[in-house]
XYZ file of C-alpha atoms in Angstrom:
402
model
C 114.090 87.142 111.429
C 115.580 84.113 113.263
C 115.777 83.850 116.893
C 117.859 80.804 118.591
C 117.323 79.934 122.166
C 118.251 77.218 124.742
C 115.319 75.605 126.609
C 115.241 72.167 128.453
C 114.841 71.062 124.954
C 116.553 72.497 121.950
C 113.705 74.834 120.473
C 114.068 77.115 117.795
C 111.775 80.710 118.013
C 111.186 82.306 114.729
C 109.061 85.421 114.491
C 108.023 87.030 111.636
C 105.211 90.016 110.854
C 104.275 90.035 114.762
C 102.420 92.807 116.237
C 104.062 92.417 120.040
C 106.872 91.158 121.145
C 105.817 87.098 121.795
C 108.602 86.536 124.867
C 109.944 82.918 125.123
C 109.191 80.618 128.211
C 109.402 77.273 129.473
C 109.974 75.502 132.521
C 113.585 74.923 133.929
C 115.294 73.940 137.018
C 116.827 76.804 139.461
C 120.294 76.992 139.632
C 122.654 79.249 140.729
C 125.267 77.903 138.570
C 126.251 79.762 134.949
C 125.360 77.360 132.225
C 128.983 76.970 131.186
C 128.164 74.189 128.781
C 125.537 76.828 126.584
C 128.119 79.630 126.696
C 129.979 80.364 123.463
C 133.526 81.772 123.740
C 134.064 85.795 125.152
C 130.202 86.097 124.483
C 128.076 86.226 127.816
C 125.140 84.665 128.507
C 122.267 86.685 128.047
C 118.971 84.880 129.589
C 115.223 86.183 129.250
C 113.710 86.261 133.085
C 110.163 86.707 132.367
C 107.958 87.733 129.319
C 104.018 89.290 130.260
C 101.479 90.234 127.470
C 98.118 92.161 127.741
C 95.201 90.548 125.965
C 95.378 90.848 122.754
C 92.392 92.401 120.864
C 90.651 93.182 117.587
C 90.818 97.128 116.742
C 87.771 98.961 117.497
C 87.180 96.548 120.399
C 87.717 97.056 123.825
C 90.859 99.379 123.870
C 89.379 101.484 121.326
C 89.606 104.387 123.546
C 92.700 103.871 124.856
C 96.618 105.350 123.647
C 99.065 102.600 122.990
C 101.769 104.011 125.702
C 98.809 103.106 128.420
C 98.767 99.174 127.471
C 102.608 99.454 127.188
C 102.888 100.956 130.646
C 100.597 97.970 132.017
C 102.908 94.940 130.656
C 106.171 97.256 132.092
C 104.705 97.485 135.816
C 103.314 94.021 135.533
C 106.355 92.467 134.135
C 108.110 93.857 137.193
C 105.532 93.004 139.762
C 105.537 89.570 138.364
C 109.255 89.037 138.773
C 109.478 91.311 142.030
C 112.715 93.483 140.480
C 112.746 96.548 141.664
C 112.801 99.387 138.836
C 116.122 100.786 139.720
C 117.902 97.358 138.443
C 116.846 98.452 135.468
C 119.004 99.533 133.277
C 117.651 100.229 129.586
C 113.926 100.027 128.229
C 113.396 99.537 124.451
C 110.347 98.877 122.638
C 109.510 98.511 118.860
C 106.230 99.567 117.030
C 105.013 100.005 113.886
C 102.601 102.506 113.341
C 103.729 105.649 116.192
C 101.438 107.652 117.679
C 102.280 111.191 117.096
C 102.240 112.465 120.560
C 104.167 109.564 122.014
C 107.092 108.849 119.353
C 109.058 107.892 121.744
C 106.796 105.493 123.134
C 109.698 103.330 125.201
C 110.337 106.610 127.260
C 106.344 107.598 127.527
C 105.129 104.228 128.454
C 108.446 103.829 131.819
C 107.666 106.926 132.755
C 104.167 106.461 133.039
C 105.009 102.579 134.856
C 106.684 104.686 137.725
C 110.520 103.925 136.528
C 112.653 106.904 137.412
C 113.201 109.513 135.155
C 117.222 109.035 134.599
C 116.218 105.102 132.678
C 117.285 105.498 129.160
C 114.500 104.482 126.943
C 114.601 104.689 123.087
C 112.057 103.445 120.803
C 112.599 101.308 117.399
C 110.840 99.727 114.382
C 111.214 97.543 111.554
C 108.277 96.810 110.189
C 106.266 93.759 111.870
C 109.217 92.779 113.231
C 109.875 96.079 115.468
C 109.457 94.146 118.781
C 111.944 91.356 117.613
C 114.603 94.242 116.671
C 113.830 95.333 120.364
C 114.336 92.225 121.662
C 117.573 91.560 119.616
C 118.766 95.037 120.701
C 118.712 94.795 124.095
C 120.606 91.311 123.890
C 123.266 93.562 122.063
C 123.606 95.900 124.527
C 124.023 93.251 127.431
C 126.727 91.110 125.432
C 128.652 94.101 125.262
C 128.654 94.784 128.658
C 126.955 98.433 128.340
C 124.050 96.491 130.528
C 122.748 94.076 133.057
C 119.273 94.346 133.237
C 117.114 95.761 129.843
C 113.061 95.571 129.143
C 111.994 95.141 125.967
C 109.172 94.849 124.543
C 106.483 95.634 121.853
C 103.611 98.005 121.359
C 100.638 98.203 118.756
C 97.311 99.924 118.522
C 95.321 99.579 115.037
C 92.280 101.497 116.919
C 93.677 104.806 116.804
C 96.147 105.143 113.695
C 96.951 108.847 112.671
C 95.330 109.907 110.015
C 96.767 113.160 107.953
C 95.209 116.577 106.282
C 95.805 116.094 102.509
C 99.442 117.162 101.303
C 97.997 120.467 100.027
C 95.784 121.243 103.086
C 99.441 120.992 105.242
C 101.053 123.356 102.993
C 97.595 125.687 103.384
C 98.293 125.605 106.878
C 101.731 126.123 106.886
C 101.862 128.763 104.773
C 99.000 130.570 106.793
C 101.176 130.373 109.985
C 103.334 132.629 107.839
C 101.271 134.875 106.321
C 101.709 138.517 107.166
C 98.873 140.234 105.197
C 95.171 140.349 105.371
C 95.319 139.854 101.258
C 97.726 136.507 102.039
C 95.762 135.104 104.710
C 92.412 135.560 102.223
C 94.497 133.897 99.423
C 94.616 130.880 101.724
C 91.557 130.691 103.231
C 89.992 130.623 99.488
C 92.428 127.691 98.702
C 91.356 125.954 101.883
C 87.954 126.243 100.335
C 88.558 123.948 97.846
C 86.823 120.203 98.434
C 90.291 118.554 97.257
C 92.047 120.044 99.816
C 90.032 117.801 102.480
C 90.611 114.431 101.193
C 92.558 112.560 104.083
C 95.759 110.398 103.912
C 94.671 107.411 105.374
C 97.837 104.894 106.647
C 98.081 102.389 104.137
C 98.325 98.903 105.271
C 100.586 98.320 102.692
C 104.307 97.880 101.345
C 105.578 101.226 100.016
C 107.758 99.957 97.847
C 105.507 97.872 96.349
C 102.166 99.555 96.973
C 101.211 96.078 97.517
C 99.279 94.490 101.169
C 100.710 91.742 102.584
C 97.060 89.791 102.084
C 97.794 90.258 98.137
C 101.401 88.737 98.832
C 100.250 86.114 100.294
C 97.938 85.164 97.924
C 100.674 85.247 95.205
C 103.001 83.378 97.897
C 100.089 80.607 98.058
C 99.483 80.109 94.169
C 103.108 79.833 93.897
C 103.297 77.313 96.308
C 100.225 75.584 95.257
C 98.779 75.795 98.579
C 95.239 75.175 98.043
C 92.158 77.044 100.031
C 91.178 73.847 101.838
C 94.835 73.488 103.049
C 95.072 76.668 104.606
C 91.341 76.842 106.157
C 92.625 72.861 107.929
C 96.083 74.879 109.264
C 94.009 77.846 110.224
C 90.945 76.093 112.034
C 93.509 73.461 113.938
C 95.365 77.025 115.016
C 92.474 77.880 116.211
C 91.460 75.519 118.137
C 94.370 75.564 119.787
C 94.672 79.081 120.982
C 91.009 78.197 122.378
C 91.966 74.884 124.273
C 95.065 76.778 125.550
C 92.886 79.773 127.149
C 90.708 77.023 128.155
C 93.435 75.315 130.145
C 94.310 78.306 131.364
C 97.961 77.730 129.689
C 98.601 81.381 128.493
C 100.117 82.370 132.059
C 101.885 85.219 130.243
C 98.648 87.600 130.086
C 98.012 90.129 132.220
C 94.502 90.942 133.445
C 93.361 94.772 131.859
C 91.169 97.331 133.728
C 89.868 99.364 130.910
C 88.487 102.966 132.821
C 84.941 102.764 133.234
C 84.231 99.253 132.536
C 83.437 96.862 135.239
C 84.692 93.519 134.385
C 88.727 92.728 133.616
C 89.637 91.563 130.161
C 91.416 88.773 130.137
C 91.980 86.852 127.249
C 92.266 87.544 123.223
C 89.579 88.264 121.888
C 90.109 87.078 118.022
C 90.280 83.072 118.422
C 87.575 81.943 117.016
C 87.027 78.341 116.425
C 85.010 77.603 113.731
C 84.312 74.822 111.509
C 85.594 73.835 107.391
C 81.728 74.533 106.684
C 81.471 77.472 107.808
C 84.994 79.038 106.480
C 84.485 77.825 103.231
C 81.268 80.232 102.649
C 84.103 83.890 103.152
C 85.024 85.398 100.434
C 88.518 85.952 99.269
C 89.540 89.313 100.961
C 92.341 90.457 98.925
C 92.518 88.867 95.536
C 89.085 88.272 93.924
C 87.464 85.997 92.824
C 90.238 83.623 92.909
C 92.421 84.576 96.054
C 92.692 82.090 98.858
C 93.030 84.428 101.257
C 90.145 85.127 103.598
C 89.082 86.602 106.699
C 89.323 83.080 108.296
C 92.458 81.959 107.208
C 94.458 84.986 107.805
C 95.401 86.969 111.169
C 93.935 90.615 112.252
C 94.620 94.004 113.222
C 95.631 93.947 116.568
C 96.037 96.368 119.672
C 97.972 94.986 122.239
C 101.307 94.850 124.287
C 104.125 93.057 125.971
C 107.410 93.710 127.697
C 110.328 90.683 128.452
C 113.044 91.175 131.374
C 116.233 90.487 129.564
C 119.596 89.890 131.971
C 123.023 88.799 131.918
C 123.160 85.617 133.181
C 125.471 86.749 136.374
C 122.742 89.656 136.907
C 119.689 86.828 137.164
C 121.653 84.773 139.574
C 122.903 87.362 141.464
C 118.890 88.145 142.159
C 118.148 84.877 142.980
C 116.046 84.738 139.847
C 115.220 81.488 137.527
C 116.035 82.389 133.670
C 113.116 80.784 131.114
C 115.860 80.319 128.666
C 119.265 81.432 127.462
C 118.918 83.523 124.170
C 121.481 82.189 121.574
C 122.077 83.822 118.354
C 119.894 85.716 116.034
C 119.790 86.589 112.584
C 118.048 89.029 109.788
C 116.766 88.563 106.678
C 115.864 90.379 103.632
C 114.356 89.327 100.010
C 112.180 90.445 97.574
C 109.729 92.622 98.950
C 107.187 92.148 95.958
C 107.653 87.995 95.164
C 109.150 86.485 98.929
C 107.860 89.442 101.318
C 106.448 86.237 103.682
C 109.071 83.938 103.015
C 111.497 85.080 105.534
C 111.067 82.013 107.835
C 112.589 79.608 104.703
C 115.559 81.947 104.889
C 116.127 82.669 108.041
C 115.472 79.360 109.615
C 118.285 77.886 107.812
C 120.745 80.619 108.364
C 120.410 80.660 112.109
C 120.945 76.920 111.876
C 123.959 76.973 110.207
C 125.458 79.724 112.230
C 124.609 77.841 115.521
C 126.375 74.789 113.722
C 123.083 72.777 113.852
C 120.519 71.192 111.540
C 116.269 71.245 111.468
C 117.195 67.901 113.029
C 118.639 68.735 115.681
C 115.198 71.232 116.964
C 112.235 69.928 118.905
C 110.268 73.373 118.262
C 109.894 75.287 115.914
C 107.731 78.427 116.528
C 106.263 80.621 113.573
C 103.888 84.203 113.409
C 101.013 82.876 111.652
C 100.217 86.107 109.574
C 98.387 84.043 106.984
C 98.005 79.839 107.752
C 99.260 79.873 104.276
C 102.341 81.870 104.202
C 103.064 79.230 107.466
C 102.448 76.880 104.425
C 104.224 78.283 101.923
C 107.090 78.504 104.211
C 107.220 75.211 105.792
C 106.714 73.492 102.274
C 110.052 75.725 101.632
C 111.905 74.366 104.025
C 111.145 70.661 103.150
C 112.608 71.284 99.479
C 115.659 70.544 98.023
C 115.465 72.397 94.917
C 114.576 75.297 97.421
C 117.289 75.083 99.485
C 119.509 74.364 96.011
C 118.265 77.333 93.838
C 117.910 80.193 96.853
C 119.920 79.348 99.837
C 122.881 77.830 97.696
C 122.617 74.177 99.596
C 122.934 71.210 98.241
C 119.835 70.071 100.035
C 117.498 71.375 102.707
């Protein structure tokens, strides 16, 4: 999934397999002018206002015993609080997540009601994968360059701590069935069937494709050996990534995060808590994770299970204005994506870079910034060394070069 936005400099967003919605930003000058020079024929500008994020933590850390719809209700009420919109200018909330949390499916609706919004805000929930937020994101620009609205919230929701985890196929039907049962000598036949230690296995959420049965840390590995992106490369790209998220909490640069309260707990949490900068020494002792003894893949190199949130104000451009408020960029064109879920499942930024290039009539040239997920440092990698090649571009994307 491609995203194409305008900033001070041209800078292409890309997102792919991310657990919240990452909202764009960068500096600009206020004007109450439209930005008739960025607009593309009968299509109206559609600006992002604001983006907010909580911390973003490890499973089984802090937020552990927390429900998902309370850290999306904290970047909804911050996002507005930051921005100083009231809640009845908006008009739509959407969010995207991955894994749903059984008594909040409709975690959009949950999470606004619980922020204080009033109760007649639509609010629908969506997902696609690891790119839920991005299809939230996407779907709110649709809805405002249509004219259905002015002012929409999305934004993106995940928590690993807490995933549901099912009775066994035949211990459902057990109960079903019982729920149904109108004779002592039925109700028996069930309770001795329930007795049975196969019954009580649980389904545990795979982290994996289901058309493939396949995790995305075994893809990658494949991705990498195909690529011939070697372990060393991938523990450089993942240290130096590293050390930047560290020196950019250090500067205090991440202005997007929003202090967390967690109940009973005396200090705030304010920053992620999985950047850890470490050195080649020390990464090269890990194990592969996924594909052993040979993979490349390791805890190191490759990203983890997150909880976290975020929510971006989305407006028309006349809307913003009208408010007196300062849009952090003007949000272009999109696109989506699909190959091979078993042999390119990672590749999506070699395909959809390209394609939202050529739609917006422009070249990797012509961008200052390009901005990648980094799942796995070496899917980033494989995908970058994708993008550099002709025969790529030539034998997948039918171009005559990249």
């Amino acid at each position: 999934m491609a995203f194409l936005s305008n900033f001070p400099k041209a800078a292409l967003q890309i997102q792919l397999k991310s657990a919240g919605a990452r909202c764009f930003a960068s500096t600009t000058t206020q004007s109450s002018k439209s930005k008739k020079t960025l607009a593309k024929p009968n299509v109206r500008n559609v600006v992002l206002v604001e983006g907010v994020r909580t911390p973003f933590l490890m499973s089984g850390t802090d937020y552990k015993d927390l429900m998902p719809h309370n850290l999306a209700t904290k970047t909804l009420s911050g996002l507005l609080k930051r921005t100083g919109v009231d809640k009845d200018v908006i008009d739509y909330v959407v969010y995207g997540t991955v894994i749903q949390e059984v008594k909040t499916s409709n975690i959009a609706r949950e999470a606004m009601l619980s922020a204080g919004f009033k109760d007649t805000t639509p609010a629908h929930t969506v997902t696609q994968a690891c790119i839920s937020s991005n299809q939230a994101i996407t779907t709110a620009i649709g809805l405002i360059a249509a004219g259905q609205c002015e002012a929409v919230v999305a934004g993106g929701v995940e928590f690993m701590s807490d995933v549901p985890i099912r009775h066994s196929r035949k211990m459902r039907k057990i109960m079903l069935d019982s729920s149904k049962a109108k004779t002592t000598g039925k109700k028996l036949q069930l309770l001795w069937k329930a007795m049975s230690p196969a019954v009580w296995t649980p389904e545990l959420p795979a982290v994996a494709e289901f058309s493939t049965s396949e995790t995305m840390g075994h893809s990658a590995d494949r991705l990498c050996t195909a690529f011939g992106i070697t372990r060393l490369a991938q523990d450089e790209f993942a240290m130096r990534s590293h050390k930047f998220a560290a020196d950019a909490i250090q500067a205090g640069l991440l202005t997007d995060v929003l202090p967390y309260k967690v109940p009973k707990v005396a200090e705030y949490i304010t920053k992620d808590n999985g950047v850890r900068p470490s050195s080649l020494e020390q990464m090269s002792k890990l194990k592969p994770a996924f594909i052993k003894p040979f993979g490349t893949i390791t805890a190191a190199n490759a990203s983890f299970l997150t909880d976290g949130a975020s929510a971006c104000l989305l407006m028309s451009e006349e809307k913003a204005l009208s408010l007196g408020l300062k849009p952090k960029a003007y949000l272009r064109d999109f696109v989506y994506v699909s190959q091979d879920p078993k042999d390119q499942l990672l590749l999506g930024p070699a395909y959809a870079t390209p394609k939202v290039l050529d739609k917006a009539g422009l070249s990797l040239a012509d961008i200052d910034v390009f901005e990648y997920h980094e799942a796995f440092a070496g899917q980033i990698l494989a995908n970058l060394t994708a993008l550099e090649s002709d025969e790529f571009a030539k034998k997948f994307l039918g171009k005559s070069a990249k």
